[in-house]
Short mmCIF file of C-alpha atoms and ligand atoms in Angstrom, two decimals:
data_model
loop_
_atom_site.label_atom_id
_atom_site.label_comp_id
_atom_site.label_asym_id
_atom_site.label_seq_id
_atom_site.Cartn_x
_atom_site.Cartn_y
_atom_site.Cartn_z
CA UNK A 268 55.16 246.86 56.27
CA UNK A 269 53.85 247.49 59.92
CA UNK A 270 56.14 248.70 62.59
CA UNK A 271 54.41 247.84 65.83
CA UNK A 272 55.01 249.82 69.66
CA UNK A 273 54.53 247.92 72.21
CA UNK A 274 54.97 249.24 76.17
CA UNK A 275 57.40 248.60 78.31
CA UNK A 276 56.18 247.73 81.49
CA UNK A 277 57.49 251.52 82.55
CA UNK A 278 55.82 253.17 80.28
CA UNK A 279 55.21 257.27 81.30
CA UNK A 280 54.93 260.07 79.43
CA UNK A 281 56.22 263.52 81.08
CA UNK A 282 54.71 266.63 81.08
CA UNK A 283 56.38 269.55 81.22
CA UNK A 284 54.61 272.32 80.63
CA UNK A 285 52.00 271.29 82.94
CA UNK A 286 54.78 270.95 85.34
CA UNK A 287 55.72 274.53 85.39
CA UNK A 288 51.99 275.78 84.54
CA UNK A 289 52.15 276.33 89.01
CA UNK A 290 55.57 278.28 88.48
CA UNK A 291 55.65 281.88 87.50
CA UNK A 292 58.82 282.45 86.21
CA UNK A 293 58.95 285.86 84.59
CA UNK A 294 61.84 288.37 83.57
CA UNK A 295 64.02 287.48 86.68
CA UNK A 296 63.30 284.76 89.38
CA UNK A 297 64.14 284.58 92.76
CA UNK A 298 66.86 281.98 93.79
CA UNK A 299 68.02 280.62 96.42
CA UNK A 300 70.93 278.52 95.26
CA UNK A 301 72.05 275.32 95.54
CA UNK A 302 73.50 275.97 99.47
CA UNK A 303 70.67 277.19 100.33
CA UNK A 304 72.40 281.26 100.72
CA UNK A 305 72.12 284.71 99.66
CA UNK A 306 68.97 285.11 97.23
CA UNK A 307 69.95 286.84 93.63
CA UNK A 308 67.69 287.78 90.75
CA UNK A 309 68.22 285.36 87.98
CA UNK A 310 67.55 286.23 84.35
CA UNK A 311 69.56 283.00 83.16
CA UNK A 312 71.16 279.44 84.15
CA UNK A 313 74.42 277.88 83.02
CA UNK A 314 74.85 274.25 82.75
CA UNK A 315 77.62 272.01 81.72
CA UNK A 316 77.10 268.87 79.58
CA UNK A 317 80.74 266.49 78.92
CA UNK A 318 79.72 263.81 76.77
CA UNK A 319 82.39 260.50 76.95
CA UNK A 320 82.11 260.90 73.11
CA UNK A 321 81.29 262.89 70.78
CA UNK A 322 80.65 259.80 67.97
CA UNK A 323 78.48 257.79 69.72
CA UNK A 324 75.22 257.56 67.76
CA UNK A 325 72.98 257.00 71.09
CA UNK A 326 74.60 259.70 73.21
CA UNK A 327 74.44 261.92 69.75
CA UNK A 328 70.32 261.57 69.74
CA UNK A 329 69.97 262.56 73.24
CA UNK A 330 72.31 265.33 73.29
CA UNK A 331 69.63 266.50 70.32
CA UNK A 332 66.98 265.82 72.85
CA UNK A 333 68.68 267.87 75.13
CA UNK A 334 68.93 271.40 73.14
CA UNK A 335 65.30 270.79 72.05
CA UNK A 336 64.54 270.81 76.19
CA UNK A 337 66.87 273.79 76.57
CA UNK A 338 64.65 275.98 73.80
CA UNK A 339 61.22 274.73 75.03
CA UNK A 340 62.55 275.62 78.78
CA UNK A 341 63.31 279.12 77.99
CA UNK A 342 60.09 279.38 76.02
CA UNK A 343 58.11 278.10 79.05
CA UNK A 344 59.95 280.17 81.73
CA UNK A 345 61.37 283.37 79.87
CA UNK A 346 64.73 282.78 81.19
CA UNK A 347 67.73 282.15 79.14
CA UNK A 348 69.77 278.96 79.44
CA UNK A 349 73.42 278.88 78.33
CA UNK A 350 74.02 274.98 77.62
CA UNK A 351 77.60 274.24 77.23
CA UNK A 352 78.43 271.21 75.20
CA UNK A 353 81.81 269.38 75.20
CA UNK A 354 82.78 266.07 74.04
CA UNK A 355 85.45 264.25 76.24
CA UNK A 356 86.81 262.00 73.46
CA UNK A 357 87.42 259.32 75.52
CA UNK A 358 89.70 260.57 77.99
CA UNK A 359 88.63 260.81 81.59
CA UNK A 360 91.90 263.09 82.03
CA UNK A 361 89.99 265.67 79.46
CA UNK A 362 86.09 265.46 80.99
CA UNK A 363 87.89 265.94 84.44
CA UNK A 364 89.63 269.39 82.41
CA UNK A 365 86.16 270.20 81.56
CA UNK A 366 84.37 270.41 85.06
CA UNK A 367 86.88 272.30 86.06
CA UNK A 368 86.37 275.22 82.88
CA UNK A 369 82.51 274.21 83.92
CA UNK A 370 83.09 275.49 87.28
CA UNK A 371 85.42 278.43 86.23
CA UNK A 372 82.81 279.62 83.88
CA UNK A 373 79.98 279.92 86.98
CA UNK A 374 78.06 276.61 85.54
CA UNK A 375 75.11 276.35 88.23
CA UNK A 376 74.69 272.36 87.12
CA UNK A 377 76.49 269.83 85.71
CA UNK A 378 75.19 267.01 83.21
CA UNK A 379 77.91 264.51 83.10
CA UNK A 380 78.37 260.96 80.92
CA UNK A 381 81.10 259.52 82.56
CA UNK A 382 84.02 258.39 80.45
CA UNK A 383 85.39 255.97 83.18
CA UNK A 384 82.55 255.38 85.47
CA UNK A 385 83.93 253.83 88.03
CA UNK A 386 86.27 257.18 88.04
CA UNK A 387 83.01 259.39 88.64
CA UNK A 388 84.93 260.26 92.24
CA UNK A 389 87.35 263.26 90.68
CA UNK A 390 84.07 265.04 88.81
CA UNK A 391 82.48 264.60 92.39
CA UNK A 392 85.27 265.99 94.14
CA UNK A 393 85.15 269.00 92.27
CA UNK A 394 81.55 269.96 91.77
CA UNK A 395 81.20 269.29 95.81
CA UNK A 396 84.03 271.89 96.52
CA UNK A 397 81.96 274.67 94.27
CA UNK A 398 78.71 272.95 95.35
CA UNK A 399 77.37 272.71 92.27
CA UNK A 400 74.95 269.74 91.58
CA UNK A 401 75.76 266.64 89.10
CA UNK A 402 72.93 264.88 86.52
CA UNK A 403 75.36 261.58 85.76
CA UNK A 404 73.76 259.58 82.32
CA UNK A 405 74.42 256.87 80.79
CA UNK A 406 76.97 255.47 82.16
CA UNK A 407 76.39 254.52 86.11
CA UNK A 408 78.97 255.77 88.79
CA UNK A 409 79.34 252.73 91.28
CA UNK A 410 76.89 253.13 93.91
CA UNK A 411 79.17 253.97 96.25
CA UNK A 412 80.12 257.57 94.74
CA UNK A 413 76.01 258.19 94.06
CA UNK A 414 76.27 258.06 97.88
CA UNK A 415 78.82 260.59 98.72
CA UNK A 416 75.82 263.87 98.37
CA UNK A 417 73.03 264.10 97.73
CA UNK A 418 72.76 266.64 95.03
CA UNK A 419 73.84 263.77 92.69
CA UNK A 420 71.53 262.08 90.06
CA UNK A 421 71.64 259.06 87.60
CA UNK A 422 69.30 258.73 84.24
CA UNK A 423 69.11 256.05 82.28
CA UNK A 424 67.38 253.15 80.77
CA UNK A 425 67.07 250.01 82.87
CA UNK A 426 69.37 247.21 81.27
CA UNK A 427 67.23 244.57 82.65
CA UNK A 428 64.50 245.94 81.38
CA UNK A 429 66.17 246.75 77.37
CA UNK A 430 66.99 243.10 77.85
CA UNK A 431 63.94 241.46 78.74
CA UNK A 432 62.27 243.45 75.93
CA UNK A 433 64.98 242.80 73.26
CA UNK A 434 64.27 238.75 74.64
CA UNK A 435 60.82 239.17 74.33
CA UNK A 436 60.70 240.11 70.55
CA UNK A 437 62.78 237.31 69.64
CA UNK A 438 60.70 235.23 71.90
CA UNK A 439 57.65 236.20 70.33
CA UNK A 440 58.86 236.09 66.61
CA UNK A 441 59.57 232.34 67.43
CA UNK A 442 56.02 231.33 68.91
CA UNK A 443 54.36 232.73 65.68
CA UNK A 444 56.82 231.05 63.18
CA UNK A 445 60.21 229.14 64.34
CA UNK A 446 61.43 229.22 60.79
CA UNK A 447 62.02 232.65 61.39
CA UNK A 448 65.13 231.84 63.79
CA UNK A 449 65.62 228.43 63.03
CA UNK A 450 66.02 228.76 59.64
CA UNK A 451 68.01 225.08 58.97
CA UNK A 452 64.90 224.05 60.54
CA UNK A 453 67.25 221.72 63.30
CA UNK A 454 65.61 222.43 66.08
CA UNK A 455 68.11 224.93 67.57
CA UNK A 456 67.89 228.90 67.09
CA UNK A 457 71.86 228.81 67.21
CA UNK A 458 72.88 232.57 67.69
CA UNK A 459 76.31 235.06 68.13
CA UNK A 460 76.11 237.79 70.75
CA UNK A 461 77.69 241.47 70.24
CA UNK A 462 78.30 243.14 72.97
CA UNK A 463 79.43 246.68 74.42
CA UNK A 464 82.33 247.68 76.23
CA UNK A 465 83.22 245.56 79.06
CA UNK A 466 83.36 248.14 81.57
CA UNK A 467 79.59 249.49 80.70
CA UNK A 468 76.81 248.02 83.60
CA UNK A 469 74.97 247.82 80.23
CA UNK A 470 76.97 244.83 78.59
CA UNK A 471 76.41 242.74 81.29
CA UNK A 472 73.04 243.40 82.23
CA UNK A 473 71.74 243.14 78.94
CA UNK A 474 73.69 239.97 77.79
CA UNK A 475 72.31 238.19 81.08
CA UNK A 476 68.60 238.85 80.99
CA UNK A 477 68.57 238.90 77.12
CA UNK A 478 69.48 235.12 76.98
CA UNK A 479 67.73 234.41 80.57
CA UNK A 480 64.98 235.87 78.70
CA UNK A 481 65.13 233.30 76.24
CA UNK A 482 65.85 230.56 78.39
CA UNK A 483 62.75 231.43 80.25
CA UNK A 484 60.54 231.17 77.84
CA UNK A 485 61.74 227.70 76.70
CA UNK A 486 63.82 228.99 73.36
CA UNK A 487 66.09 226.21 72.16
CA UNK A 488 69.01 228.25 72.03
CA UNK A 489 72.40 227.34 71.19
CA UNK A 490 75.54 229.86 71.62
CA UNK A 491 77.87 229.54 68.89
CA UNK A 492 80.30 232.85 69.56
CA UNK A 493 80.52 235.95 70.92
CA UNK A 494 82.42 239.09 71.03
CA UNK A 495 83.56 242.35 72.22
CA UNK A 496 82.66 245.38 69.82
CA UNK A 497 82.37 248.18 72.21
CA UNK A 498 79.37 249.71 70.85
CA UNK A 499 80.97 250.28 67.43
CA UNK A 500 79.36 249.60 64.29
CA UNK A 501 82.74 249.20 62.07
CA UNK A 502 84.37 246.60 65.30
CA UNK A 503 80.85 244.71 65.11
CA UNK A 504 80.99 244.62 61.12
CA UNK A 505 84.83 242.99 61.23
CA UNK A 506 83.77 240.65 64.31
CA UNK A 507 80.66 239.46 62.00
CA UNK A 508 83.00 239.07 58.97
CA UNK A 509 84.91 236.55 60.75
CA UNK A 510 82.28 235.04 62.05
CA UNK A 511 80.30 234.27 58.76
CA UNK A 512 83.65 232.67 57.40
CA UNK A 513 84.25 230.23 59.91
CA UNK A 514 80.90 229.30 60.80
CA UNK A 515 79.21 229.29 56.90
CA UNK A 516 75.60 228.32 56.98
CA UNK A 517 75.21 228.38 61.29
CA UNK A 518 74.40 231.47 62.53
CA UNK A 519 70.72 231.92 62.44
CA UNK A 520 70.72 235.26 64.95
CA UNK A 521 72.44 237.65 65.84
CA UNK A 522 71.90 239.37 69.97
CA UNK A 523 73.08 243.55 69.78
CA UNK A 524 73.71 245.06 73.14
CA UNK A 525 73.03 248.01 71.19
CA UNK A 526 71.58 248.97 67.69
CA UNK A 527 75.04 250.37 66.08
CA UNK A 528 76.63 246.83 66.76
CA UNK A 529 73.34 245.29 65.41
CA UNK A 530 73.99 247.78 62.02
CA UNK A 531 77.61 246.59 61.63
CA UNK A 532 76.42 242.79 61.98
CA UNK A 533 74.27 243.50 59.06
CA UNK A 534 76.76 245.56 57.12
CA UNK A 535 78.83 242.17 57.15
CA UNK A 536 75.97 240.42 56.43
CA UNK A 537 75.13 242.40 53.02
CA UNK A 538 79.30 242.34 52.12
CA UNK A 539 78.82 238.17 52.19
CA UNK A 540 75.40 238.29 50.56
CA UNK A 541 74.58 236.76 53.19
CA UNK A 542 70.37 237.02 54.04
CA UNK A 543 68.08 235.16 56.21
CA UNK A 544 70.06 235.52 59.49
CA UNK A 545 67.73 237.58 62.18
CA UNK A 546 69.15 240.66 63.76
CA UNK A 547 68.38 242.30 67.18
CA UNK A 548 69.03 245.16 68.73
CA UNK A 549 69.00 247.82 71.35
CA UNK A 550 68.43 251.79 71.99
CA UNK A 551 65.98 252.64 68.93
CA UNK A 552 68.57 254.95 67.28
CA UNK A 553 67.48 256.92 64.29
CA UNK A 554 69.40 254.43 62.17
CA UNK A 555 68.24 251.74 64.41
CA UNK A 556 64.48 252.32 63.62
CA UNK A 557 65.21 252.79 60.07
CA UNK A 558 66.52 249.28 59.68
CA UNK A 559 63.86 248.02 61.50
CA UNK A 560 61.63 249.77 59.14
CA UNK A 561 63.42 248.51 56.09
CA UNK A 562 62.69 245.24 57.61
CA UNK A 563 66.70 244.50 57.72
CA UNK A 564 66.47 244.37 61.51
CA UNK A 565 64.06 241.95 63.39
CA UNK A 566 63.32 244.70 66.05
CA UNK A 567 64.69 246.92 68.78
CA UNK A 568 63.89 248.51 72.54
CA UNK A 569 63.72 251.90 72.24
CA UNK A 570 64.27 254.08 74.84
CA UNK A 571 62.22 257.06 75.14
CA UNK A 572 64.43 259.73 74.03
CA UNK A 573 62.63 262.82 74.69
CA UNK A 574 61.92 261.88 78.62
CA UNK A 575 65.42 260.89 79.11
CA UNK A 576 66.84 264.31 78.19
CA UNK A 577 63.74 265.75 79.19
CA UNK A 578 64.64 263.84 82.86
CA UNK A 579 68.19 265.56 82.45
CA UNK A 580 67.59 268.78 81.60
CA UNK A 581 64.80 269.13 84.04
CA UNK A 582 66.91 267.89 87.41
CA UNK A 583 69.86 270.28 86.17
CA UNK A 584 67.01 273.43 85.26
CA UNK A 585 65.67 272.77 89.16
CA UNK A 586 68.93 272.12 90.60
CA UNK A 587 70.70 275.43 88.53
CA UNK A 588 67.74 277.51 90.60
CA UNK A 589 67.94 275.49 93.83
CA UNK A 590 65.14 273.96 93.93
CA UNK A 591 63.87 270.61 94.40
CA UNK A 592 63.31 267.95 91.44
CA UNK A 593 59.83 268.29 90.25
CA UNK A 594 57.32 265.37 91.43
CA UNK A 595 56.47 264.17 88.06
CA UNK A 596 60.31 263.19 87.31
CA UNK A 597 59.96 259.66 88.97
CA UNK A 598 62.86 259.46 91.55
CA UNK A 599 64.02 256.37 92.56
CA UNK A 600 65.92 256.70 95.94
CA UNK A 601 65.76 260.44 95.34
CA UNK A 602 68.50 260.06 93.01
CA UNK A 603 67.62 257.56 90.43
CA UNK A 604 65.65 258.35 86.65
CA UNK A 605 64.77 255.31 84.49
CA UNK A 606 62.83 256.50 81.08
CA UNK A 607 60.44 254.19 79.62
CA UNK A 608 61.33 251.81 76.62
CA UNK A 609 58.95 249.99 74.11
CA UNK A 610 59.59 247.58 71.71
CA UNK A 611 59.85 248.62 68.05
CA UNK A 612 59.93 245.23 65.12
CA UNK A 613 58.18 244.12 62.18
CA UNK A 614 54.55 243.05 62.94
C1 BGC B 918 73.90 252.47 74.52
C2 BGC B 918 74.98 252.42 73.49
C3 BGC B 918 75.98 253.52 73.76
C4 BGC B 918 76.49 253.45 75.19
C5 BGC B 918 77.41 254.59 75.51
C6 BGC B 918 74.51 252.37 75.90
O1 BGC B 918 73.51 252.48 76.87
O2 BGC B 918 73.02 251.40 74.33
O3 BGC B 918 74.47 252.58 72.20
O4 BGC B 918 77.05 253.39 72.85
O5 BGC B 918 75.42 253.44 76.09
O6 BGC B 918 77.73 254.67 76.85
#
């Protein structure tokens, strides 16, 4: 079986050692911190990661991404970073608890995945009092907060764009054979949609221009259900169990907001013995890509990984030595990172 890549329309690849190949960074470097005062001789940085959970199989692959950055980086510039890792569990109350111990502890940046994001106001508050600058991921503070300084940054991966990708493979799969998604051969691709929390810009961005997608390229879709599963494999599994029962024989695909939801829909599937129904999803998780390449997914957008902690770790590395972001960490705004997605499916 062939897995094919294709680009996203974003595609870039960053390069970091060339990057720092003009910096000589040797056994202490000269700073001169994020307010701009006193210079000090630096032999390390310190900088605080809270991740809204510690479970989540996404956030889990970058935070990977993220220590692998941290080695290379000392590598590259002989200086020693001290990355602290915490998991917020869910609780805005305990990621607030954290920045604080962050900025106790003498953190120099801050890489925070906002539980609550329209609560990103309190980690603000704090880290603007200490003046110490904030890499937000994930999970988008309302504009209004990324206003408020600006030593505050967003990465991510564009929703419209994971959308219009995950569209596009099912769009494609249909031009080359329609008895792929309509398998009752009716004339309708009737489908289910799983979708993330309700409070994630992701769930609704991605639901929208996934079926506008569609739509858009002349699909005959029909909507039979749809649910909430918050990300979760095990709440998209039960939601798919139901589903199969009371609509037996009808559901000829299944839309993921993300690939964990699209896993679950196809651990229900397996349960019922139930094959033929096409599965999309969203992220390119390490369990995600190795559905696709057991050909029990139809595909997936995967985001690129590697840049998007590489995009993290490098703002908070410049920031933590007061410097401005490098130029080849594409700004948006000054403030905004998107990382590149492809498509991953079965060729
Ligand atoms: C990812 C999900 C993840 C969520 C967490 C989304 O962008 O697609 O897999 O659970 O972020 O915030």
């Amino acid at each position: 079986m062939k897995i094919g890549k294709l680009c996203g329309p974003k595609m870039e690849v960053l390069k970091r050692g060339a990057a720092l190949g003009g910096i000589v960074l040797g056994a202490g470097v000269l700073s001169a911190g994020c307010s701009g005062a006193a210079e000090e001789t630096r032999d390390s940085i310190r900088i605080g990661v809270s991740l809204y959970r510690g479970d989540d199989t996404f956030i889990n692959n970058i935070r990977q991404e993220l220590e692998k950055c941290a080695k290379t980086w000392e590598q590259e510039t002989g200086l020693k970073v001290i990355l602290d890792i915490e998991e917020a569990k869910g609780s805005q109350y305990t990621q607030n608890n954290q920045v604080e111990r962050f900025i106790a502890l003498g953190c120099d940046a801050l890489c925070i995945n906002p539980v609550d994001r329209t609560a990103a106001s309190a980690v603000i508050d704090k880290a603007m009092a200490e003046n110490v600058p904030v890499v937000f991921f994930n999970r988008q503070p309302v504009e209004e907060d990324m206003n408020r300084w600006d030593q505050l940054y967003y990465v991510a991966a564009s929703a419209k764009e994971s959308a219009v990708l995950q569209g596009q493979i099912v769009a494609d799969s249909y031009r080359e054979d329609p008895s792929v998604l309509d398998a009752d051969g009716d004339g309708v691709i009737s489908y289910v949609l799983l979708e993330g929390e309700s409070s994630h810009q992701d769930s609704l961005i991605r639901t929208e221009w996934s079926i506008q997608t569609l739509k858009d390229a002349g699909l005959p879709i029909e909507r039979i259900t749809g649910g909430i599963a918050n990300w979760e494999r095990s709440q998209a599994s039960a939601l798919m169990e139901q589903w199969l029962a009371q609509y037996p024989d009808t559901i000829e695909l299944v839309i993921c907001n993300n690939d964990d939801m699209a896993l679950g829909a196809i651990d229900a599937m397996e349960r019922a013995d139930v094959l033929g129904i096409q599965v999309v999803g969203i992220d390119g998780t390490t369990p995600g890509i190795a559905a696709v390449e057991s050909g029990r997914m139809m595909g997936t957008v995967s985001s690129d990984k590697e840049a998007y902690a590489q995009a993290i770790f490098t703002i908070a590395a410049d920031k933590a030595l007061g410097r401005p972001v490098e130029d080849d960490i594409d700004l948006e705004n000054g403030k905004y990172y998107n990382c590149p997605q492809q498509i991953v499916k079965i060729e």
